[in-house]
Amino acid sequence: MSKPAGSRRAPIGRRDFLKYSAAGMAGAAALGRVRAGLAAGRPIEFSIWSAAVDTVKSHLTAFEAKTGLSVNLSTAPWAQYRETLVTKFVGGAPLDTLWVSDSWLPEWAEAGWLSPVGDFPQLTAYNSDVDDFCVKSMTYNGQQYGITYYSDWMGFLYNEEMLSKAGITTPPESWDQVTEQALKIRQAGLAEYPVLLSFAQETWLIEFISAMVFSQGGRLVDDKNVAVMADPEHGAVKALRWAVDAVQKHKIVSPACVETGELAGLKAFGSGQFAFGLIPKYRLRTLNDPAQSQIPGKAKLMLMPRGDKGAHATVGWMRFYGLTSQARKDKARSAAAVQLMEWFGGKADGDYRFQKLLFLDVGAAFGVKSLFQDPEMRKAYQAFGDVDLIAKQQALAMKKDVVAPWFGEWNDLNGAAWQAAVVGKSTPEEALKRSADKWTELKKNA
Amino acid sequence: MTEDRIGRSGFWFLASGFRYDTRTAWLFLSPVMAVLGAVTVFPILYSLYISFFSLKLTRPQRVPFVGLDNYLQVVQDDVFWDAVARTALFTVVSVTAVALIALLIALLLDQSFRGRRLLGALLLVPWAIPSVANGLMWKWIYDSHYGALNGLLLQLGAIAHYLPWLGDPHKTLLLIANAFVWKEVPLAAILILVTMKAIPADLYRAATVDGANKLQRFLHITLPSLRPGLMLVVVYVAMVAIRQFDLIFLLTEGGPAQASQVMAWQIYVETFRNLSFGTGAALSYILALATFALAYFIIRTLGQRL
């Protein structure tokens, strides 16, 4: 039936309907064949945060050339990585292997997104050559979930020149000595606030806090996940008391520490304003680089100061290659992913090639013990630090004890509680009780 | 069917023999309405839906229906009420400061003097700066190690050493409000100035003949005539202030010691850090209701008096 032009479109007739339907079905069938074809030669889906991307790509190219496997690399900024990956997991996006932070392991393992790797001996074989805190940081509920990507720890650094000007020949051994020497430096007019603490509310804060607590011989949480931070015998109270006194009583730490983040602290230390600083160890290279620092060659590492019951311990952290549960369900996929994980986290052609590339290119530290004996690595380390002292401190690093499925929620409140004590809004005891209560509540509700 | 009936009942005429031009209008509007429905209406309704579930993204296997529990949990938490108090303080301080400063600037720009146009153009600069750039600029100004504010005050001899501005929990919120006011004043001043320009000059002339002085002319002619402009400014600034997030994120991340943890920041932490979408959505709806209530209150009370 015809209609006047411009009034109404002609309805689709029965023949047209059948014709379009047939065409649609043929198209869908063709698409299905394409999908099946893609699945057969499917690349390994590898996700990382945006760090050392060029180094990763060059090592990936070598992997693809050697194995004939193809890899699809996707990156996301570190600041949004966790949220991006969680969204991908929930949305069922294809993922085989990825970089994982130790802080997220319990959460992702509990959600069933990561798969244990205990039955892949090609990955677990490296455990004996890796620092103890690294293996522990990749382990949750007795299961290992990956292979090392990089690891580092919190170091206590000093400005050798400033100490020398103050007539101090030996760096402090204990927190009490840090106070004494800092007061001496302050009285000499060399620094207004000689000690740098970066206590801003950011992701680094828990590492700064843990390092101070561990060096006191303490713990925040015991092996049974019971909060012990409010217990005066477990070091956290002493650590926070020291920080509070340093700010309010001795005035050797700036009250601005609560707005100083890790990066701002690094810049401030590099400008020569401080005698001592709690700083991630890998920053030693930057601080001794004339192109990036005003104190090149003067930033030195010492063992963490210890408390009455402490033994120079510090906190270590770990980033590792994890295997996804979706990859694990498919034998071919998991085999390819594990091959890639070993190529990066273990040995490639008989050598820890990627660990070395990372360290030499961008200064990212490693948890592989034998690399401390490698002449090339020793030479590179020696250019900005005492390699034997670094190895000694690394052996005293401990994993973060607060990593649990509820870590994120507790961490915000804990950071605020420490800040409240530092700015004088509460006592250390009150702050730590608040933190412990929150931990207990979250654990109960988990 | 009359035009009036078409205007009142959209769906009714779709099902009947409606006019060609009306039908064509709906046809052209429908793609936009479909897009708006998909990207605005659906998310709003869906977020209301998930606010009744214990939806935590990291616990995808267990999403129980909890009814109003998320709302109850939120309002029973002291942290929430602390955030409400800070939001209220931030809003009151910001709105008052913006309205007063904008009024003074509008009064100045309403005068005839040399350079008035240049001043008016310069006034718009803070408003033209993107929010993130504005936040970063104030971060530099307030920085305790190298900030311009410390440098200036030290050179003027007002302080003996650098002070931790944002690190002081007693000052933090007011300093953030200061950065907010700096950005919002220009638009507010322009809105008030436009209203001011619309006041008939005859009123002032008549008042002058009657012996009214400047203050009396301001109180009895200018201020009452500015009611529409001031209302708009107060409602707009209050709605922006109550939802302020950018400056908090860039300057303090809610710290120190939660001193700048306002409601919008709490929603961000709950939703995007804790990935608790259920309680995050509940918090968002509480904030939305509070915003509507505040706007309604301002219009009903202040609007009557001005």
PDB file of N, CA, C and O in Angstrom, chain A residues 6-8 82-83 86 90 107 110-113 192-193 201 255-256 258-260 273-274 408-409 412 416 419-420 423 425 434, chain B residues 20 23 56-58 60-62 142-145 161 164-167 169 252-253 255-259 269 272-276:
ATOM      1  N   GLY A   6       6.184  11.904   2.572  1.00  0.00           N
ATOM      2  CA  GLY A   6       6.292  12.848   3.689  1.00  0.00           C
ATOM      3  C   GLY A   6       5.244  12.662   4.747  1.00  0.00           C
ATOM      4  O   GLY A   6       5.257  13.290   5.773  1.00  0.00           O
ATOM      5  N   SER A   7       4.274  11.817   4.545  1.00  0.00           N
ATOM      6  CA  SER A   7       3.270  11.660   5.593  1.00  0.00           C
ATOM      7  C   SER A   7       3.640  10.555   6.578  1.00  0.00           C
ATOM      8  O   SER A   7       3.656  10.739   7.770  1.00  0.00           O
ATOM      9  N   ARG A   8       3.942   9.387   6.108  1.00  0.00           N
ATOM     10  CA  ARG A   8       4.242   8.273   7.005  1.00  0.00           C
ATOM     11  C   ARG A   8       5.115   7.256   6.278  1.00  0.00           C
ATOM     12  O   ARG A   8       4.883   7.005   5.091  1.00  0.00           O
ATOM     13  N   ARG A  82      43.856   0.331  41.503  1.00  0.00           N
ATOM     14  CA  ARG A  82      43.014  -0.611  42.257  1.00  0.00           C
ATOM     15  C   ARG A  82      41.556  -0.530  41.798  1.00  0.00           C
ATOM     16  O   ARG A  82      40.925  -1.554  41.499  1.00  0.00           O
ATOM     17  N   GLU A  83      41.046   0.711  41.698  1.00  0.00           N
ATOM     18  CA  GLU A  83      39.653   0.890  41.306  1.00  0.00           C
ATOM     19  C   GLU A  83      39.428   0.376  39.877  1.00  0.00           C
ATOM     20  O   GLU A  83      38.422  -0.267  39.583  1.00  0.00           O
ATOM     21  N   VAL A  86      39.514  -3.489  39.960  1.00  0.00           N
ATOM     22  CA  VAL A  86      38.315  -4.040  40.616  1.00  0.00           C
ATOM     23  C   VAL A  86      37.128  -3.961  39.653  1.00  0.00           C
ATOM     24  O   VAL A  86      36.355  -4.915  39.507  1.00  0.00           O
ATOM     25  N   VAL A  90      34.998  -7.123  38.279  1.00  0.00           N
ATOM     26  CA  VAL A  90      33.543  -7.210  38.458  1.00  0.00           C
ATOM     27  C   VAL A  90      32.843  -7.293  37.108  1.00  0.00           C
ATOM     28  O   VAL A  90      31.879  -8.037  36.923  1.00  0.00           O
ATOM     29  N   GLU A 107      41.971  -8.702  49.891  1.00  0.00           N
ATOM     30  CA  GLU A 107      40.706  -8.267  49.283  1.00  0.00           C
ATOM     31  C   GLU A 107      40.446  -9.011  47.977  1.00  0.00           C
ATOM     32  O   GLU A 107      39.356  -9.536  47.737  1.00  0.00           O
ATOM     33  N   GLU A 110      40.037 -12.896  48.585  1.00  0.00           N
ATOM     34  CA  GLU A 110      38.717 -13.194  49.161  1.00  0.00           C
ATOM     35  C   GLU A 110      37.614 -13.078  48.105  1.00  0.00           C
ATOM     36  O   GLU A 110      36.634 -13.815  48.139  1.00  0.00           O
ATOM     37  N   ALA A 111      37.778 -12.118  47.194  1.00  0.00           N
ATOM     38  CA  ALA A 111      36.767 -11.928  46.143  1.00  0.00           C
ATOM     39  C   ALA A 111      36.841 -13.024  45.085  1.00  0.00           C
ATOM     40  O   ALA A 111      35.974 -13.116  44.211  1.00  0.00           O
ATOM     41  N   GLY A 112      37.885 -13.827  45.149  1.00  0.00           N
ATOM     42  CA  GLY A 112      38.038 -14.923  44.179  1.00  0.00           C
ATOM     43  C   GLY A 112      38.587 -14.473  42.842  1.00  0.00           C
ATOM     44  O   GLY A 112      38.442 -15.173  41.832  1.00  0.00           O
ATOM     45  N   TRP A 113      39.244 -13.325  42.816  1.00  0.00           N
ATOM     46  CA  TRP A 113      39.766 -12.811  41.547  1.00  0.00           C
ATOM     47  C   TRP A 113      41.181 -13.309  41.268  1.00  0.00           C
ATOM     48  O   TRP A 113      41.612 -13.365  40.133  1.00  0.00           O
ATOM     49  N   GLU A 192      65.861  24.120  61.283  1.00  0.00           N
ATOM     50  CA  GLU A 192      64.810  24.503  62.214  1.00  0.00           C
ATOM     51  C   GLU A 192      64.129  23.261  62.787  1.00  0.00           C
ATOM     52  O   GLU A 192      63.880  23.156  63.983  1.00  0.00           O
ATOM     53  N   TYR A 193      63.824  22.336  61.883  1.00  0.00           N
ATOM     54  CA  TYR A 193      63.239  21.052  62.296  1.00  0.00           C
ATOM     55  C   TYR A 193      64.117  19.953  61.680  1.00  0.00           C
ATOM     56  O   TYR A 193      63.948  19.611  60.505  1.00  0.00           O
ATOM     57  N   GLN A 201      47.912  12.364  55.018  1.00  0.00           N
ATOM     58  CA  GLN A 201      46.964  11.260  54.804  1.00  0.00           C
ATOM     59  C   GLN A 201      47.055  10.799  53.351  1.00  0.00           C
ATOM     60  O   GLN A 201      46.354  11.327  52.485  1.00  0.00           O
ATOM     61  N   PRO A 255      55.431  20.766  62.774  1.00  0.00           N
ATOM     62  CA  PRO A 255      53.994  20.440  62.859  1.00  0.00           C
ATOM     63  C   PRO A 255      53.362  20.294  61.473  1.00  0.00           C
ATOM     64  O   PRO A 255      52.271  19.742  61.341  1.00  0.00           O
ATOM     65  N   ALA A 256      54.074  20.786  60.456  1.00  0.00           N
ATOM     66  CA  ALA A 256      53.565  20.645  59.080  1.00  0.00           C
ATOM     67  C   ALA A 256      53.703  19.216  58.564  1.00  0.00           C
ATOM     68  O   ALA A 256      53.292  18.929  57.433  1.00  0.00           O
ATOM     69  N   VAL A 258      51.976  16.761  59.117  1.00  0.00           N
ATOM     70  CA  VAL A 258      50.676  16.163  58.786  1.00  0.00           C
ATOM     71  C   VAL A 258      50.167  16.586  57.413  1.00  0.00           C
ATOM     72  O   VAL A 258      49.162  16.065  56.923  1.00  0.00           O
ATOM     73  N   GLU A 259      50.821  17.571  56.800  1.00  0.00           N
ATOM     74  CA  GLU A 259      50.441  17.924  55.428  1.00  0.00           C
ATOM     75  C   GLU A 259      51.578  17.615  54.462  1.00  0.00           C
ATOM     76  O   GLU A 259      51.518  17.978  53.289  1.00  0.00           O
ATOM     77  N   THR A 260      52.613  16.934  54.943  1.00  0.00           N
ATOM     78  CA  THR A 260      53.751  16.591  54.096  1.00  0.00           C
ATOM     79  C   THR A 260      53.622  15.155  53.612  1.00  0.00           C
ATOM     80  O   THR A 260      53.657  14.224  54.415  1.00  0.00           O
ATOM     81  N   GLN A 273      67.172  20.674  53.819  1.00  0.00           N
ATOM     82  CA  GLN A 273      66.560  21.291  55.010  1.00  0.00           C
ATOM     83  C   GLN A 273      66.593  20.390  56.250  1.00  0.00           C
ATOM     84  O   GLN A 273      66.321  20.854  57.338  1.00  0.00           O
ATOM     85  N   PHE A 274      66.886  19.098  56.055  1.00  0.00           N
ATOM     86  CA  PHE A 274      66.757  18.156  57.168  1.00  0.00           C
ATOM     87  C   PHE A 274      68.047  17.368  57.420  1.00  0.00           C
ATOM     88  O   PHE A 274      68.823  17.119  56.490  1.00  0.00           O
ATOM     89  N   GLY A 408      41.687  -1.250  53.838  1.00  0.00           N
ATOM     90  CA  GLY A 408      41.415   0.072  53.276  1.00  0.00           C
ATOM     91  C   GLY A 408      40.565   0.927  54.192  1.00  0.00           C
ATOM     92  O   GLY A 408      40.868   2.101  54.419  1.00  0.00           O
ATOM     93  N   GLU A 409      39.503   0.330  54.723  1.00  0.00           N
ATOM     94  CA  GLU A 409      38.597   1.095  55.578  1.00  0.00           C
ATOM     95  C   GLU A 409      39.262   1.486  56.892  1.00  0.00           C
ATOM     96  O   GLU A 409      39.092   2.585  57.397  1.00  0.00           O
ATOM     97  N   ASP A 412      42.208   4.508  56.635  1.00  0.00           N
ATOM     98  CA  ASP A 412      41.814   5.917  56.653  1.00  0.00           C
ATOM     99  C   ASP A 412      41.659   6.416  58.091  1.00  0.00           C
ATOM    100  O   ASP A 412      42.154   7.476  58.454  1.00  0.00           O
ATOM    101  N   ALA A 416      44.101   9.075  60.317  1.00  0.00           N
ATOM    102  CA  ALA A 416      43.523  10.261  60.959  1.00  0.00           C
ATOM    103  C   ALA A 416      43.801  10.247  62.466  1.00  0.00           C
ATOM    104  O   ALA A 416      44.044  11.298  63.070  1.00  0.00           O
ATOM    105  N   GLN A 419      47.367  11.302  63.067  1.00  0.00           N
ATOM    106  CA  GLN A 419      47.462  12.747  62.836  1.00  0.00           C
ATOM    107  C   GLN A 419      46.872  13.522  64.019  1.00  0.00           C
ATOM    108  O   GLN A 419      47.431  14.535  64.444  1.00  0.00           O
ATOM    109  N   ALA A 420      45.741  13.025  64.529  1.00  0.00           N
ATOM    110  CA  ALA A 420      45.081  13.715  65.645  1.00  0.00           C
ATOM    111  C   ALA A 420      46.021  13.790  66.847  1.00  0.00           C
ATOM    112  O   ALA A 420      46.078  14.814  67.536  1.00  0.00           O
ATOM    113  N   VAL A 423      48.892  16.402  66.103  1.00  0.00           N
ATOM    114  CA  VAL A 423      48.492  17.820  66.192  1.00  0.00           C
ATOM    115  C   VAL A 423      47.907  18.165  67.571  1.00  0.00           C
ATOM    116  O   VAL A 423      47.465  19.285  67.790  1.00  0.00           O
ATOM    117  N   LYS A 425      45.251  16.833  69.167  1.00  0.00           N
ATOM    118  CA  LYS A 425      43.806  16.729  69.369  1.00  0.00           C
ATOM    119  C   LYS A 425      43.428  15.530  70.234  1.00  0.00           C
ATOM    120  O   LYS A 425      42.298  15.416  70.679  1.00  0.00           O
ATOM    121  N   ARG A 434      41.313   4.176  69.564  1.00  0.00           N
ATOM    122  CA  ARG A 434      40.318   4.406  68.504  1.00  0.00           C
ATOM    123  C   ARG A 434      40.640   3.533  67.290  1.00  0.00           C
ATOM    124  O   ARG A 434      39.762   2.909  66.684  1.00  0.00           O
TER     125      ARG A 434
ATOM    126  N   TYR B  20       0.345  16.589  13.490  1.00  0.00           N
ATOM    127  CA  TYR B  20       1.586  16.207  12.810  1.00  0.00           C
ATOM    128  C   TYR B  20       2.802  16.930  13.390  1.00  0.00           C
ATOM    129  O   TYR B  20       3.837  16.320  13.661  1.00  0.00           O
ATOM    130  N   ARG B  23       3.766  15.614  16.772  1.00  0.00           N
ATOM    131  CA  ARG B  23       4.375  14.287  16.621  1.00  0.00           C
ATOM    132  C   ARG B  23       5.815  14.423  16.132  1.00  0.00           C
ATOM    133  O   ARG B  23       6.726  13.755  16.618  1.00  0.00           O
ATOM    134  N   LYS B  56      29.170  -4.022  48.019  1.00  0.00           N
ATOM    135  CA  LYS B  56      30.589  -3.681  48.120  1.00  0.00           C
ATOM    136  C   LYS B  56      31.282  -4.340  46.932  1.00  0.00           C
ATOM    137  O   LYS B  56      31.189  -5.552  46.757  1.00  0.00           O
ATOM    138  N   LEU B  57      31.951  -3.535  46.147  1.00  0.00           N
ATOM    139  CA  LEU B  57      32.495  -4.031  44.886  1.00  0.00           C
ATOM    140  C   LEU B  57      33.514  -5.154  45.083  1.00  0.00           C
ATOM    141  O   LEU B  57      33.668  -6.023  44.230  1.00  0.00           O
ATOM    142  N   THR B  58      34.213  -5.126  46.212  1.00  0.00           N
ATOM    143  CA  THR B  58      35.217  -6.158  46.461  1.00  0.00           C
ATOM    144  C   THR B  58      34.607  -7.418  47.080  1.00  0.00           C
ATOM    145  O   THR B  58      35.333  -8.338  47.451  1.00  0.00           O
ATOM    146  N   PRO B  60      31.777  -9.241  45.569  1.00  0.00           N
ATOM    147  CA  PRO B  60      30.722  -9.344  44.561  1.00  0.00           C
ATOM    148  C   PRO B  60      29.773 -10.531  44.763  1.00  0.00           C
ATOM    149  O   PRO B  60      28.665 -10.519  44.251  1.00  0.00           O
ATOM    150  N   GLN B  61      30.201 -11.528  45.529  1.00  0.00           N
ATOM    151  CA  GLN B  61      29.352 -12.718  45.678  1.00  0.00           C
ATOM    152  C   GLN B  61      28.174 -12.472  46.620  1.00  0.00           C
ATOM    153  O   GLN B  61      27.202 -13.198  46.607  1.00  0.00           O
ATOM    154  N   ARG B  62      28.308 -11.478  47.510  1.00  0.00           N
ATOM    155  CA  ARG B  62      27.313 -11.291  48.562  1.00  0.00           C
ATOM    156  C   ARG B  62      26.773  -9.865  48.492  1.00  0.00           C
ATOM    157  O   ARG B  62      27.451  -8.918  48.893  1.00  0.00           O
ATOM    158  N   TYR B 142      49.640  27.906  50.020  1.00  0.00           N
ATOM    159  CA  TYR B 142      49.571  27.523  51.429  1.00  0.00           C
ATOM    160  C   TYR B 142      50.709  26.607  51.877  1.00  0.00           C
ATOM    161  O   TYR B 142      50.806  26.324  53.072  1.00  0.00           O
ATOM    162  N   ASP B 143      51.520  26.117  50.956  1.00  0.00           N
ATOM    163  CA  ASP B 143      52.515  25.103  51.331  1.00  0.00           C
ATOM    164  C   ASP B 143      53.380  25.573  52.502  1.00  0.00           C
ATOM    165  O   ASP B 143      53.815  26.722  52.554  1.00  0.00           O
ATOM    166  N   SER B 144      53.630  24.631  53.412  1.00  0.00           N
ATOM    167  CA  SER B 144      54.371  25.000  54.624  1.00  0.00           C
ATOM    168  C   SER B 144      55.878  25.120  54.398  1.00  0.00           C
ATOM    169  O   SER B 144      56.582  25.730  55.199  1.00  0.00           O
ATOM    170  N   HIS B 145      56.388  24.509  53.307  1.00  0.00           N
ATOM    171  CA  HIS B 145      57.843  24.551  53.069  1.00  0.00           C
ATOM    172  C   HIS B 145      58.251  25.675  52.127  1.00  0.00           C
ATOM    173  O   HIS B 145      59.288  26.292  52.305  1.00  0.00           O
ATOM    174  N   HIS B 161      58.699  32.551  61.446  1.00  0.00           N
ATOM    175  CA  HIS B 161      59.100  31.363  60.680  1.00  0.00           C
ATOM    176  C   HIS B 161      57.887  30.812  59.939  1.00  0.00           C
ATOM    177  O   HIS B 161      56.743  31.180  60.247  1.00  0.00           O
ATOM    178  N   PRO B 164      52.611  26.022  59.386  1.00  0.00           N
ATOM    179  CA  PRO B 164      51.882  24.955  58.676  1.00  0.00           C
ATOM    180  C   PRO B 164      50.423  25.337  58.512  1.00  0.00           C
ATOM    181  O   PRO B 164      49.609  25.048  59.381  1.00  0.00           O
ATOM    182  N   TRP B 165      50.067  25.993  57.443  1.00  0.00           N
ATOM    183  CA  TRP B 165      48.701  26.482  57.288  1.00  0.00           C
ATOM    184  C   TRP B 165      47.696  25.340  57.210  1.00  0.00           C
ATOM    185  O   TRP B 165      46.801  25.216  58.032  1.00  0.00           O
ATOM    186  N   LEU B 166      47.837  24.502  56.176  1.00  0.00           N
ATOM    187  CA  LEU B 166      46.849  23.423  56.010  1.00  0.00           C
ATOM    188  C   LEU B 166      47.049  22.315  57.033  1.00  0.00           C
ATOM    189  O   LEU B 166      46.187  21.455  57.201  1.00  0.00           O
ATOM    190  N   GLY B 167      48.192  22.308  57.690  1.00  0.00           N
ATOM    191  CA  GLY B 167      48.477  21.279  58.696  1.00  0.00           C
ATOM    192  C   GLY B 167      47.872  21.619  60.048  1.00  0.00           C
ATOM    193  O   GLY B 167      47.949  20.819  60.977  1.00  0.00           O
ATOM    194  N   PRO B 169      44.697  21.919  62.108  1.00  0.00           N
ATOM    195  CA  PRO B 169      43.283  21.542  61.971  1.00  0.00           C
ATOM    196  C   PRO B 169      42.303  22.661  62.302  1.00  0.00           C
ATOM    197  O   PRO B 169      41.152  22.621  61.884  1.00  0.00           O
ATOM    198  N   THR B 252      43.824  18.852  50.892  1.00  0.00           N
ATOM    199  CA  THR B 252      44.025  18.163  52.184  1.00  0.00           C
ATOM    200  C   THR B 252      43.625  16.690  52.221  1.00  0.00           C
ATOM    201  O   THR B 252      43.973  15.993  53.165  1.00  0.00           O
ATOM    202  N   GLU B 253      42.891  16.234  51.248  1.00  0.00           N
ATOM    203  CA  GLU B 253      42.341  14.859  51.271  1.00  0.00           C
ATOM    204  C   GLU B 253      41.615  14.582  52.593  1.00  0.00           C
ATOM    205  O   GLU B 253      41.759  13.510  53.190  1.00  0.00           O
ATOM    206  N   GLY B 255      42.147  15.728  55.521  1.00  0.00           N
ATOM    207  CA  GLY B 255      42.956  15.873  56.727  1.00  0.00           C
ATOM    208  C   GLY B 255      43.194  17.326  57.077  1.00  0.00           C
ATOM    209  O   GLY B 255      42.588  18.217  56.473  1.00  0.00           O
ATOM    210  N   PRO B 256      44.046  17.622  58.024  1.00  0.00           N
ATOM    211  CA  PRO B 256      44.675  16.656  58.924  1.00  0.00           C
ATOM    212  C   PRO B 256      43.706  16.227  60.021  1.00  0.00           C
ATOM    213  O   PRO B 256      42.881  17.037  60.448  1.00  0.00           O
ATOM    214  N   ALA B 257      43.831  14.991  60.422  1.00  0.00           N
ATOM    215  CA  ALA B 257      42.989  14.428  61.475  1.00  0.00           C
ATOM    216  C   ALA B 257      41.504  14.668  61.191  1.00  0.00           C
ATOM    217  O   ALA B 257      40.752  15.051  62.077  1.00  0.00           O
ATOM    218  N   GLN B 258      41.104  14.475  59.946  1.00  0.00           N
ATOM    219  CA  GLN B 258      39.707  14.602  59.498  1.00  0.00           C
ATOM    220  C   GLN B 258      39.157  16.022  59.627  1.00  0.00           C
ATOM    221  O   GLN B 258      37.942  16.223  59.552  1.00  0.00           O
ATOM    222  N   ALA B 259      40.033  17.018  59.786  1.00  0.00           N
ATOM    223  CA  ALA B 259      39.570  18.396  60.014  1.00  0.00           C
ATOM    224  C   ALA B 259      38.852  18.972  58.808  1.00  0.00           C
ATOM    225  O   ALA B 259      38.104  19.933  58.936  1.00  0.00           O
ATOM    226  N   VAL B 269      35.254   8.845  49.713  1.00  0.00           N
ATOM    227  CA  VAL B 269      36.008   7.796  50.412  1.00  0.00           C
ATOM    228  C   VAL B 269      35.188   6.512  50.469  1.00  0.00           C
ATOM    229  O   VAL B 269      35.688   5.416  50.164  1.00  0.00           O
ATOM    230  N   PHE B 272      34.566   5.379  46.430  1.00  0.00           N
ATOM    231  CA  PHE B 272      35.678   5.083  45.519  1.00  0.00           C
ATOM    232  C   PHE B 272      36.938   4.548  46.201  1.00  0.00           C
ATOM    233  O   PHE B 272      37.807   4.014  45.539  1.00  0.00           O
ATOM    234  N   ARG B 273      37.062   4.707  47.500  1.00  0.00           N
ATOM    235  CA  ARG B 273      38.199   4.095  48.193  1.00  0.00           C
ATOM    236  C   ARG B 273      37.775   2.794  48.852  1.00  0.00           C
ATOM    237  O   ARG B 273      38.408   1.774  48.685  1.00  0.00           O
ATOM    238  N   ASN B 274      36.674   2.875  49.607  1.00  0.00           N
ATOM    239  CA  ASN B 274      36.199   1.650  50.256  1.00  0.00           C
ATOM    240  C   ASN B 274      35.387   0.790  49.301  1.00  0.00           C
ATOM    241  O   ASN B 274      35.097  -0.358  49.604  1.00  0.00           O
ATOM    242  N   LEU B 275      35.004   1.364  48.171  1.00  0.00           N
ATOM    243  CA  LEU B 275      34.214   0.673  47.148  1.00  0.00           C
ATOM    244  C   LEU B 275      32.903   0.114  47.711  1.00  0.00           C
ATOM    245  O   LEU B 275      32.412  -0.923  47.275  1.00  0.00           O
ATOM    246  N   SER B 276      32.378   0.821  48.728  1.00  0.00           N
ATOM    247  CA  SER B 276      31.087   0.444  49.316  1.00  0.00           C
ATOM    248  C   SER B 276      30.002   1.256  48.614  1.00  0.00           C
ATOM    249  O   SER B 276      29.633   2.353  49.067  1.00  0.00           O
TER     250      SER B 276
END
